[in-house]
Amino acid sequence: MPLLPALSLALVLSTAVAQQDLFLEIRPIKTELLIGETVVLVGTARSGTTAEFDPRHGLHILVDGGSGFVETGKKWALARDIEPATITGVPALFEEVVAFDVRGGQVGSSGDWVFARPGDYRIAVEHSWREAPRVRSNTVSVTVRAPQGDEAAVWAEVERQPEVRDYLSYQETPGPMPAALAALVARYPRSVYLQRARFQEFVRW
C-alpha cells in the first residue's frame, strides 16, 4: 500500500489538531456604551502545545444584536501590524476595535454603525488559519444606550454631517480633520464620540 496518501492524511490531521489547540479569550474595555460608540476588545491567544495564529487576516468579529451571530466589518484593528506567529506556550495579545460595518447590511442598515440601536449585544471572535476549522473565543456582552444631553447633541451632528460621519467611520488613516468636526471637538472636547478624532490629530502632530 502506498505510504504517500497515509502520510498526507496524517499531516492534515495533525494540522487540524494543532489548530484546535488554539484558545481565544476576549474582554471589552467598556460594557456600557452609547449608540455608535467604538468597542475595544482586548484578546489573548493561547495554546497548550503549538498553534498558528494570524491576527492580521485570521480574526473575524461576530456580533449578535438579537437575531444570531453575524460577521461584521472592523473599523480599525490594532492587530493589523502583528505578523502571523506560532504560539508555543507564550500567549499572544491582540486588540480589535469595532464601530462601523464596512461590509454593510449585516448588522444594522447597510454601511451603518455596528451598534446602531439601543439594546444588548453579544460579541465573539473567531480565528481561521489556512484550511483548519475556525476557533471561537468566549462570548462577551455589552449594553448600548441612547445618548443624552451633550452626547445626544454631538451624535445628532455626526449623523447630520456626512463629512463628520465619514471621518469617524474610516478604515484607514484619514486626511485632515474637517472644519465641522474640529468645531465639534472644540465645543465638546469630552464627548466619547470625538476622542478618536482628538487622538488622530495628536498623532498627526
mmCIF file with all atom_site columns, C-alpha atoms in Angstrom:
data_model
loop_
_atom_site.group_PDB
_atom_site.id
_atom_site.type_symbol
_atom_site.label_atom_id
_atom_site.label_alt_id
_atom_site.label_comp_id
_atom_site.label_asym_id
_atom_site.label_entity_id
_atom_site.label_seq_id
_atom_site.pdbx_PDB_ins_code
_atom_site.Cartn_x
_atom_site.Cartn_y
_atom_site.Cartn_z
_atom_site.occupancy
_atom_site.B_iso_or_equiv
_atom_site.pdbx_formal_charge
_atom_site.auth_seq_id
_atom_site.auth_comp_id
_atom_site.auth_asym_id
_atom_site.auth_atom_id
_atom_site.pdbx_PDB_model_num
ATOM 1   C CA . MET A 1 1   ? 0.000   0.000  0.000  1.00 0.00 ? 1   MET A CA 1
ATOM 2   C CA . PRO A 1 2   ? 1.472   3.414  -0.918 1.00 0.00 ? 2   PRO A CA 1
ATOM 3   C CA . LEU A 1 3   ? 2.681   5.431  2.042  1.00 0.00 ? 3   LEU A CA 1
ATOM 4   C CA . LEU A 1 4   ? 2.200   8.882  0.493  1.00 0.00 ? 4   LEU A CA 1
ATOM 5   C CA . PRO A 1 5   ? -1.611  9.106  0.913  1.00 0.00 ? 5   PRO A CA 1
ATOM 6   C CA . ALA A 1 6   ? -1.327  7.934  4.515  1.00 0.00 ? 6   ALA A CA 1
ATOM 7   C CA . LEU A 1 7   ? 1.393   10.460 5.269  1.00 0.00 ? 7   LEU A CA 1
ATOM 8   C CA . SER A 1 8   ? -0.643  13.232 3.642  1.00 0.00 ? 8   SER A CA 1
ATOM 9   C CA . LEU A 1 9   ? -3.683  12.310 5.722  1.00 0.00 ? 9   LEU A CA 1
ATOM 10  C CA . ALA A 1 10  ? -1.588  12.262 8.881  1.00 0.00 ? 10  ALA A CA 1
ATOM 11  C CA . LEU A 1 11  ? -0.234  15.708 8.063  1.00 0.00 ? 11  LEU A CA 1
ATOM 12  C CA . VAL A 1 12  ? -3.733  17.116 7.545  1.00 0.00 ? 12  VAL A CA 1
ATOM 13  C CA . LEU A 1 13  ? -4.980  15.587 10.774 1.00 0.00 ? 13  LEU A CA 1
ATOM 14  C CA . SER A 1 14  ? -2.003  16.831 12.775 1.00 0.00 ? 14  SER A CA 1
ATOM 15  C CA . THR A 1 15  ? -2.510  20.354 11.397 1.00 0.00 ? 15  THR A CA 1
ATOM 16  C CA . ALA A 1 16  ? -6.183  20.304 12.350 1.00 0.00 ? 16  ALA A CA 1
ATOM 17  C CA . VAL A 1 17  ? -5.404  19.044 15.859 1.00 0.00 ? 17  VAL A CA 1
ATOM 18  C CA . ALA A 1 18  ? -2.786  21.742 16.325 1.00 0.00 ? 18  ALA A CA 1
ATOM 19  C CA . GLN A 1 19  ? -5.225  24.424 15.200 1.00 0.00 ? 19  GLN A CA 1
ATOM 20  C CA . GLN A 1 20  ? -7.951  23.130 17.523 1.00 0.00 ? 20  GLN A CA 1
ATOM 21  C CA . ASP A 1 21  ? -5.494  23.584 20.405 1.00 0.00 ? 21  ASP A CA 1
ATOM 22  C CA . LEU A 1 22  ? -5.735  27.359 19.916 1.00 0.00 ? 22  LEU A CA 1
ATOM 23  C CA . PHE A 1 23  ? -7.762  29.105 22.627 1.00 0.00 ? 23  PHE A CA 1
ATOM 24  C CA . LEU A 1 24  ? -9.039  32.669 22.323 1.00 0.00 ? 24  LEU A CA 1
ATOM 25  C CA . GLU A 1 25  ? -10.233 34.876 25.159 1.00 0.00 ? 25  GLU A CA 1
ATOM 26  C CA . ILE A 1 26  ? -11.568 38.418 24.773 1.00 0.00 ? 26  ILE A CA 1
ATOM 27  C CA . ARG A 1 27  ? -12.914 41.156 27.039 1.00 0.00 ? 27  ARG A CA 1
ATOM 28  C CA . PRO A 1 28  ? -14.343 44.582 26.214 1.00 0.00 ? 28  PRO A CA 1
ATOM 29  C CA . ILE A 1 29  ? -12.742 47.687 27.696 1.00 0.00 ? 29  ILE A CA 1
ATOM 30  C CA . LYS A 1 30  ? -16.254 49.007 28.381 1.00 0.00 ? 30  LYS A CA 1
ATOM 31  C CA . THR A 1 31  ? -19.547 47.156 28.745 1.00 0.00 ? 31  THR A CA 1
ATOM 32  C CA . GLU A 1 32  ? -21.831 50.222 28.829 1.00 0.00 ? 32  GLU A CA 1
ATOM 33  C CA . LEU A 1 33  ? -21.838 52.104 25.521 1.00 0.00 ? 33  LEU A CA 1
ATOM 34  C CA . LEU A 1 34  ? -23.704 54.731 23.566 1.00 0.00 ? 34  LEU A CA 1
ATOM 35  C CA . ILE A 1 35  ? -25.182 54.249 20.095 1.00 0.00 ? 35  ILE A CA 1
ATOM 36  C CA . GLY A 1 36  ? -22.365 54.347 17.543 1.00 0.00 ? 36  GLY A CA 1
ATOM 37  C CA . GLU A 1 37  ? -19.615 54.212 20.135 1.00 0.00 ? 37  GLU A CA 1
ATOM 38  C CA . THR A 1 38  ? -16.451 52.241 19.450 1.00 0.00 ? 38  THR A CA 1
ATOM 39  C CA . VAL A 1 39  ? -15.973 48.891 21.178 1.00 0.00 ? 39  VAL A CA 1
ATOM 40  C CA . VAL A 1 40  ? -12.394 47.945 22.022 1.00 0.00 ? 40  VAL A CA 1
ATOM 41  C CA . LEU A 1 41  ? -11.778 44.228 22.521 1.00 0.00 ? 41  LEU A CA 1
ATOM 42  C CA . VAL A 1 42  ? -8.613  43.063 24.260 1.00 0.00 ? 42  VAL A CA 1
ATOM 43  C CA . GLY A 1 43  ? -7.766  39.473 23.420 1.00 0.00 ? 43  GLY A CA 1
ATOM 44  C CA . THR A 1 44  ? -5.369  36.689 24.305 1.00 0.00 ? 44  THR A CA 1
ATOM 45  C CA . ALA A 1 45  ? -4.466  33.708 22.113 1.00 0.00 ? 45  ALA A CA 1
ATOM 46  C CA . ARG A 1 46  ? -3.058  30.656 23.905 1.00 0.00 ? 46  ARG A CA 1
ATOM 47  C CA . SER A 1 47  ? -2.029  27.122 23.081 1.00 0.00 ? 47  SER A CA 1
ATOM 48  C CA . GLY A 1 48  ? -1.263  24.150 25.288 1.00 0.00 ? 48  GLY A CA 1
ATOM 49  C CA . THR A 1 49  ? 1.039   22.735 22.596 1.00 0.00 ? 49  THR A CA 1
ATOM 50  C CA . THR A 1 50  ? 1.629   24.556 19.298 1.00 0.00 ? 50  THR A CA 1
ATOM 51  C CA . ALA A 1 51  ? -0.824  26.529 17.175 1.00 0.00 ? 51  ALA A CA 1
ATOM 52  C CA . GLU A 1 52  ? -0.637  29.021 14.318 1.00 0.00 ? 52  GLU A CA 1
ATOM 53  C CA . PHE A 1 53  ? -2.096  32.476 14.918 1.00 0.00 ? 53  PHE A CA 1
ATOM 54  C CA . ASP A 1 54  ? -2.648  35.119 12.243 1.00 0.00 ? 54  ASP A CA 1
ATOM 55  C CA . PRO A 1 55  ? -4.288  38.198 13.808 1.00 0.00 ? 55  PRO A CA 1
ATOM 56  C CA . ARG A 1 56  ? -3.936  40.269 10.659 1.00 0.00 ? 56  ARG A CA 1
ATOM 57  C CA . HIS A 1 57  ? -6.010  38.085 8.342  1.00 0.00 ? 57  HIS A CA 1
ATOM 58  C CA . GLY A 1 58  ? -7.352  35.296 10.522 1.00 0.00 ? 58  GLY A CA 1
ATOM 59  C CA . LEU A 1 59  ? -9.540  37.133 13.032 1.00 0.00 ? 59  LEU A CA 1
ATOM 60  C CA . HIS A 1 60  ? -13.261 37.609 12.389 1.00 0.00 ? 60  HIS A CA 1
ATOM 61  C CA . ILE A 1 61  ? -15.629 39.681 14.527 1.00 0.00 ? 61  ILE A CA 1
ATOM 62  C CA . LEU A 1 62  ? -19.091 38.239 15.236 1.00 0.00 ? 62  LEU A CA 1
ATOM 63  C CA . VAL A 1 63  ? -21.907 40.350 16.682 1.00 0.00 ? 63  VAL A CA 1
ATOM 64  C CA . ASP A 1 64  ? -25.356 39.249 17.830 1.00 0.00 ? 64  ASP A CA 1
ATOM 65  C CA . GLY A 1 65  ? -27.887 42.063 18.170 1.00 0.00 ? 65  GLY A CA 1
ATOM 66  C CA . GLY A 1 66  ? -30.759 39.698 18.902 1.00 0.00 ? 66  GLY A CA 1
ATOM 67  C CA . SER A 1 67  ? -31.063 37.699 15.683 1.00 0.00 ? 67  SER A CA 1
ATOM 68  C CA . GLY A 1 68  ? -27.995 35.481 15.979 1.00 0.00 ? 68  GLY A CA 1
ATOM 69  C CA . PHE A 1 69  ? -24.309 35.995 15.307 1.00 0.00 ? 69  PHE A CA 1
ATOM 70  C CA . VAL A 1 70  ? -23.222 37.561 12.023 1.00 0.00 ? 70  VAL A CA 1
ATOM 71  C CA . GLU A 1 71  ? -19.762 38.582 10.918 1.00 0.00 ? 71  GLU A CA 1
ATOM 72  C CA . THR A 1 72  ? -19.212 42.305 10.725 1.00 0.00 ? 72  THR A CA 1
ATOM 73  C CA . GLY A 1 73  ? -16.503 44.513 9.304  1.00 0.00 ? 73  GLY A CA 1
ATOM 74  C CA . LYS A 1 74  ? -13.879 46.110 11.510 1.00 0.00 ? 74  LYS A CA 1
ATOM 75  C CA . LYS A 1 75  ? -13.324 49.796 11.915 1.00 0.00 ? 75  LYS A CA 1
ATOM 76  C CA . TRP A 1 76  ? -9.723  49.570 12.929 1.00 0.00 ? 76  TRP A CA 1
ATOM 77  C CA . ALA A 1 77  ? -7.513  46.728 14.137 1.00 0.00 ? 77  ALA A CA 1
ATOM 78  C CA . LEU A 1 78  ? -4.526  47.290 16.363 1.00 0.00 ? 78  LEU A CA 1
ATOM 79  C CA . ALA A 1 79  ? -3.604  43.727 15.478 1.00 0.00 ? 79  ALA A CA 1
ATOM 80  C CA . ARG A 1 80  ? -3.034  44.857 11.898 1.00 0.00 ? 80  ARG A CA 1
ATOM 81  C CA . ASP A 1 81  ? 0.737   45.186 12.364 1.00 0.00 ? 81  ASP A CA 1
ATOM 82  C CA . ILE A 1 82  ? 1.202   41.880 14.180 1.00 0.00 ? 82  ILE A CA 1
ATOM 83  C CA . GLU A 1 83  ? 2.699   39.220 11.947 1.00 0.00 ? 83  GLU A CA 1
ATOM 84  C CA . PRO A 1 84  ? 1.451   35.621 11.891 1.00 0.00 ? 84  PRO A CA 1
ATOM 85  C CA . ALA A 1 85  ? 3.098   33.617 14.642 1.00 0.00 ? 85  ALA A CA 1
ATOM 86  C CA . THR A 1 86  ? 3.396   30.133 16.059 1.00 0.00 ? 86  THR A CA 1
ATOM 87  C CA . ILE A 1 87  ? 2.218   30.053 19.669 1.00 0.00 ? 87  ILE A CA 1
ATOM 88  C CA . THR A 1 88  ? 4.192   27.568 21.740 1.00 0.00 ? 88  THR A CA 1
ATOM 89  C CA . GLY A 1 89  ? 3.280   28.458 25.331 1.00 0.00 ? 89  GLY A CA 1
ATOM 90  C CA . VAL A 1 90  ? 3.722   32.233 25.439 1.00 0.00 ? 90  VAL A CA 1
ATOM 91  C CA . PRO A 1 91  ? 0.308   33.914 24.899 1.00 0.00 ? 91  PRO A CA 1
ATOM 92  C CA . ALA A 1 92  ? -0.141  36.355 22.027 1.00 0.00 ? 92  ALA A CA 1
ATOM 93  C CA . LEU A 1 93  ? -2.034  39.570 22.752 1.00 0.00 ? 93  LEU A CA 1
ATOM 94  C CA . PHE A 1 94  ? -4.247  41.366 20.252 1.00 0.00 ? 94  PHE A CA 1
ATOM 95  C CA . GLU A 1 95  ? -6.811  44.174 20.126 1.00 0.00 ? 95  GLU A CA 1
ATOM 96  C CA . GLU A 1 96  ? -9.754  44.727 17.836 1.00 0.00 ? 96  GLU A CA 1
ATOM 97  C CA . VAL A 1 97  ? -11.667 47.995 17.521 1.00 0.00 ? 97  VAL A CA 1
ATOM 98  C CA . VAL A 1 98  ? -15.205 47.677 16.198 1.00 0.00 ? 98  VAL A CA 1
ATOM 99  C CA . ALA A 1 99  ? -17.537 50.545 15.327 1.00 0.00 ? 99  ALA A CA 1
ATOM 100 C CA . PHE A 1 100 ? -18.580 50.617 11.664 1.00 0.00 ? 100 PHE A CA 1
ATOM 101 C CA . ASP A 1 101 ? -19.739 47.756 9.466  1.00 0.00 ? 101 ASP A CA 1
ATOM 102 C CA . VAL A 1 102 ? -17.638 48.432 6.381  1.00 0.00 ? 102 VAL A CA 1
ATOM 103 C CA . ARG A 1 103 ? -19.229 45.495 4.551  1.00 0.00 ? 103 ARG A CA 1
ATOM 104 C CA . GLY A 1 104 ? -22.711 46.788 5.316  1.00 0.00 ? 104 GLY A CA 1
ATOM 105 C CA . GLY A 1 105 ? -26.060 45.113 5.521  1.00 0.00 ? 105 GLY A CA 1
ATOM 106 C CA . GLN A 1 106 ? -25.166 42.527 8.150  1.00 0.00 ? 106 GLN A CA 1
ATOM 107 C CA . VAL A 1 107 ? -25.518 44.463 11.394 1.00 0.00 ? 107 VAL A CA 1
ATOM 108 C CA . GLY A 1 108 ? -27.874 47.422 11.318 1.00 0.00 ? 108 GLY A CA 1
ATOM 109 C CA . SER A 1 109 ? -28.589 49.004 7.958  1.00 0.00 ? 109 SER A CA 1
ATOM 110 C CA . SER A 1 110 ? -26.200 48.929 5.017  1.00 0.00 ? 110 SER A CA 1
ATOM 111 C CA . GLY A 1 111 ? -22.940 50.677 5.796  1.00 0.00 ? 111 GLY A CA 1
ATOM 112 C CA . ASP A 1 112 ? -24.154 51.510 9.284  1.00 0.00 ? 112 ASP A CA 1
ATOM 113 C CA . TRP A 1 113 ? -22.599 51.624 12.719 1.00 0.00 ? 113 TRP A CA 1
ATOM 114 C CA . VAL A 1 114 ? -22.318 48.173 14.249 1.00 0.00 ? 114 VAL A CA 1
ATOM 115 C CA . PHE A 1 115 ? -24.049 49.308 17.446 1.00 0.00 ? 115 PHE A CA 1
ATOM 116 C CA . ALA A 1 116 ? -26.643 51.496 15.774 1.00 0.00 ? 116 ALA A CA 1
ATOM 117 C CA . ARG A 1 117 ? -29.578 50.846 18.103 1.00 0.00 ? 117 ARG A CA 1
ATOM 118 C CA . PRO A 1 118 ? -30.068 50.595 21.870 1.00 0.00 ? 118 PRO A CA 1
ATOM 119 C CA . GLY A 1 119 ? -30.067 47.095 23.294 1.00 0.00 ? 119 GLY A CA 1
ATOM 120 C CA . ASP A 1 120 ? -27.927 44.215 24.470 1.00 0.00 ? 120 ASP A CA 1
ATOM 121 C CA . TYR A 1 121 ? -25.302 42.806 22.123 1.00 0.00 ? 121 TYR A CA 1
ATOM 122 C CA . ARG A 1 122 ? -23.097 39.731 22.267 1.00 0.00 ? 122 ARG A CA 1
ATOM 123 C CA . ILE A 1 123 ? -19.637 39.700 20.699 1.00 0.00 ? 123 ILE A CA 1
ATOM 124 C CA . ALA A 1 124 ? -17.238 36.886 19.892 1.00 0.00 ? 124 ALA A CA 1
ATOM 125 C CA . VAL A 1 125 ? -14.072 36.492 17.833 1.00 0.00 ? 125 VAL A CA 1
ATOM 126 C CA . GLU A 1 126 ? -13.251 33.610 15.510 1.00 0.00 ? 126 GLU A CA 1
ATOM 127 C CA . HIS A 1 127 ? -9.879  32.688 14.072 1.00 0.00 ? 127 HIS A CA 1
ATOM 128 C CA . SER A 1 128 ? -9.265  30.683 10.901 1.00 0.00 ? 128 SER A CA 1
ATOM 129 C CA . TRP A 1 129 ? -5.842  29.617 9.672  1.00 0.00 ? 129 TRP A CA 1
ATOM 130 C CA . ARG A 1 130 ? -5.454  28.209 6.169  1.00 0.00 ? 130 ARG A CA 1
ATOM 131 C CA . GLU A 1 131 ? -7.789  25.230 5.800  1.00 0.00 ? 131 GLU A CA 1
ATOM 132 C CA . ALA A 1 132 ? -8.210  24.478 9.503  1.00 0.00 ? 132 ALA A CA 1
ATOM 133 C CA . PRO A 1 133 ? -11.606 24.829 11.216 1.00 0.00 ? 133 PRO A CA 1
ATOM 134 C CA . ARG A 1 134 ? -12.468 28.103 12.869 1.00 0.00 ? 134 ARG A CA 1
ATOM 135 C CA . VAL A 1 135 ? -11.790 28.523 16.583 1.00 0.00 ? 135 VAL A CA 1
ATOM 136 C CA . ARG A 1 136 ? -14.207 30.726 18.523 1.00 0.00 ? 136 ARG A CA 1
ATOM 137 C CA . SER A 1 137 ? -13.493 32.778 21.617 1.00 0.00 ? 137 SER A CA 1
ATOM 138 C CA . ASN A 1 138 ? -15.656 33.250 24.664 1.00 0.00 ? 138 ASN A CA 1
ATOM 139 C CA . THR A 1 139 ? -18.729 35.454 24.262 1.00 0.00 ? 139 THR A CA 1
ATOM 140 C CA . VAL A 1 140 ? -18.888 38.886 25.900 1.00 0.00 ? 140 VAL A CA 1
ATOM 141 C CA . SER A 1 141 ? -21.857 41.208 26.295 1.00 0.00 ? 141 SER A CA 1
ATOM 142 C CA . VAL A 1 142 ? -22.255 44.968 26.023 1.00 0.00 ? 142 VAL A CA 1
ATOM 143 C CA . THR A 1 143 ? -25.271 47.202 26.606 1.00 0.00 ? 143 THR A CA 1
ATOM 144 C CA . VAL A 1 144 ? -25.897 50.073 24.195 1.00 0.00 ? 144 VAL A CA 1
ATOM 145 C CA . ARG A 1 145 ? -27.957 53.088 25.255 1.00 0.00 ? 145 ARG A CA 1
ATOM 146 C CA . ALA A 1 146 ? -29.223 56.210 23.513 1.00 0.00 ? 146 ALA A CA 1
ATOM 147 C CA . PRO A 1 147 ? -27.083 59.305 24.175 1.00 0.00 ? 147 PRO A CA 1
ATOM 148 C CA . GLN A 1 148 ? -28.371 62.073 26.428 1.00 0.00 ? 148 GLN A CA 1
ATOM 149 C CA . GLY A 1 149 ? -27.558 65.760 26.873 1.00 0.00 ? 149 GLY A CA 1
ATOM 150 C CA . ASP A 1 150 ? -24.360 66.919 25.171 1.00 0.00 ? 150 ASP A CA 1
ATOM 151 C CA . GLU A 1 151 ? -23.674 63.450 23.801 1.00 0.00 ? 151 GLU A CA 1
ATOM 152 C CA . ALA A 1 152 ? -27.055 63.472 22.075 1.00 0.00 ? 152 ALA A CA 1
ATOM 153 C CA . ALA A 1 153 ? -26.194 66.842 20.520 1.00 0.00 ? 153 ALA A CA 1
ATOM 154 C CA . VAL A 1 154 ? -22.852 65.522 19.264 1.00 0.00 ? 154 VAL A CA 1
ATOM 155 C CA . TRP A 1 155 ? -24.411 62.350 17.862 1.00 0.00 ? 155 TRP A CA 1
ATOM 156 C CA . ALA A 1 156 ? -27.045 64.373 16.014 1.00 0.00 ? 156 ALA A CA 1
ATOM 157 C CA . GLU A 1 157 ? -24.290 66.404 14.352 1.00 0.00 ? 157 GLU A CA 1
ATOM 158 C CA . VAL A 1 158 ? -22.303 63.276 13.479 1.00 0.00 ? 158 VAL A CA 1
ATOM 159 C CA . GLU A 1 159 ? -25.317 61.787 11.730 1.00 0.00 ? 159 GLU A CA 1
ATOM 160 C CA . ARG A 1 160 ? -26.335 65.075 10.086 1.00 0.00 ? 160 ARG A CA 1
ATOM 161 C CA . GLN A 1 161 ? -22.994 65.950 8.501  1.00 0.00 ? 161 GLN A CA 1
ATOM 162 C CA . PRO A 1 162 ? -21.639 63.346 6.031  1.00 0.00 ? 162 PRO A CA 1
ATOM 163 C CA . GLU A 1 163 ? -18.026 64.585 6.222  1.00 0.00 ? 163 GLU A CA 1
ATOM 164 C CA . VAL A 1 164 ? -18.042 64.185 10.002 1.00 0.00 ? 164 VAL A CA 1
ATOM 165 C CA . ARG A 1 165 ? -19.633 60.730 9.815  1.00 0.00 ? 165 ARG A CA 1
ATOM 166 C CA . ASP A 1 166 ? -17.186 59.597 7.156  1.00 0.00 ? 166 ASP A CA 1
ATOM 167 C CA . TYR A 1 167 ? -14.167 60.779 9.136  1.00 0.00 ? 167 TYR A CA 1
ATOM 168 C CA . LEU A 1 168 ? -15.260 58.980 12.294 1.00 0.00 ? 168 LEU A CA 1
ATOM 169 C CA . SER A 1 169 ? -16.066 55.719 10.465 1.00 0.00 ? 169 SER A CA 1
ATOM 170 C CA . TYR A 1 170 ? -12.886 55.412 8.417  1.00 0.00 ? 170 TYR A CA 1
ATOM 171 C CA . GLN A 1 171 ? -10.971 52.214 7.812  1.00 0.00 ? 171 GLN A CA 1
ATOM 172 C CA . GLU A 1 172 ? -7.539  53.647 7.196  1.00 0.00 ? 172 GLU A CA 1
ATOM 173 C CA . THR A 1 173 ? -5.771  56.808 8.390  1.00 0.00 ? 173 THR A CA 1
ATOM 174 C CA . PRO A 1 174 ? -7.952  59.769 7.354  1.00 0.00 ? 174 PRO A CA 1
ATOM 175 C CA . GLY A 1 175 ? -6.890  63.122 5.971  1.00 0.00 ? 175 GLY A CA 1
ATOM 176 C CA . PRO A 1 176 ? -7.071  66.435 7.817  1.00 0.00 ? 176 PRO A CA 1
ATOM 177 C CA . MET A 1 177 ? -9.969  66.862 10.222 1.00 0.00 ? 177 MET A CA 1
ATOM 178 C CA . PRO A 1 178 ? -12.976 68.554 8.562  1.00 0.00 ? 178 PRO A CA 1
ATOM 179 C CA . ALA A 1 179 ? -13.768 72.046 9.845  1.00 0.00 ? 179 ALA A CA 1
ATOM 180 C CA . ALA A 1 180 ? -17.200 70.921 11.049 1.00 0.00 ? 180 ALA A CA 1
ATOM 181 C CA . LEU A 1 181 ? -15.642 68.152 13.129 1.00 0.00 ? 181 LEU A CA 1
ATOM 182 C CA . ALA A 1 182 ? -12.958 70.480 14.527 1.00 0.00 ? 182 ALA A CA 1
ATOM 183 C CA . ALA A 1 183 ? -15.734 72.811 15.681 1.00 0.00 ? 183 ALA A CA 1
ATOM 184 C CA . LEU A 1 184 ? -17.469 69.909 17.431 1.00 0.00 ? 184 LEU A CA 1
ATOM 185 C CA . VAL A 1 185 ? -14.234 68.863 19.145 1.00 0.00 ? 185 VAL A CA 1
ATOM 186 C CA . ALA A 1 186 ? -13.675 72.429 20.347 1.00 0.00 ? 186 ALA A CA 1
ATOM 187 C CA . ARG A 1 187 ? -17.207 72.665 21.724 1.00 0.00 ? 187 ARG A CA 1
ATOM 188 C CA . TYR A 1 188 ? -17.467 69.142 23.187 1.00 0.00 ? 188 TYR A CA 1
ATOM 189 C CA . PRO A 1 189 ? -13.879 68.040 23.975 1.00 0.00 ? 189 PRO A CA 1
ATOM 190 C CA . ARG A 1 190 ? -15.012 65.353 26.439 1.00 0.00 ? 190 ARG A CA 1
ATOM 191 C CA . SER A 1 191 ? -17.505 63.621 24.130 1.00 0.00 ? 191 SER A CA 1
ATOM 192 C CA . VAL A 1 192 ? -16.961 59.875 23.785 1.00 0.00 ? 192 VAL A CA 1
ATOM 193 C CA . TYR A 1 193 ? -17.726 60.197 20.080 1.00 0.00 ? 193 TYR A CA 1
ATOM 194 C CA . LEU A 1 194 ? -14.857 62.617 19.480 1.00 0.00 ? 194 LEU A CA 1
ATOM 195 C CA . GLN A 1 195 ? -11.961 61.063 21.404 1.00 0.00 ? 195 GLN A CA 1
ATOM 196 C CA . ARG A 1 196 ? -10.706 59.150 18.381 1.00 0.00 ? 196 ARG A CA 1
ATOM 197 C CA . ALA A 1 197 ? -10.666 62.350 16.319 1.00 0.00 ? 197 ALA A CA 1
ATOM 198 C CA . ARG A 1 198 ? -8.727  64.165 19.046 1.00 0.00 ? 198 ARG A CA 1
ATOM 199 C CA . PHE A 1 199 ? -6.207  61.332 19.251 1.00 0.00 ? 199 PHE A CA 1
ATOM 200 C CA . GLN A 1 200 ? -5.772  61.270 15.482 1.00 0.00 ? 200 GLN A CA 1
ATOM 201 C CA . GLU A 1 201 ? -4.948  64.978 15.424 1.00 0.00 ? 201 GLU A CA 1
ATOM 202 C CA . PHE A 1 202 ? -2.400  64.433 18.204 1.00 0.00 ? 202 PHE A CA 1
ATOM 203 C CA . VAL A 1 203 ? -0.745  61.649 16.179 1.00 0.00 ? 203 VAL A CA 1
ATOM 204 C CA . ARG A 1 204 ? -0.608  63.879 13.099 1.00 0.00 ? 204 ARG A CA 1
ATOM 205 C CA . TRP A 1 205 ? 1.476   66.373 15.048 1.00 0.00 ? 205 TRP A CA 1
#
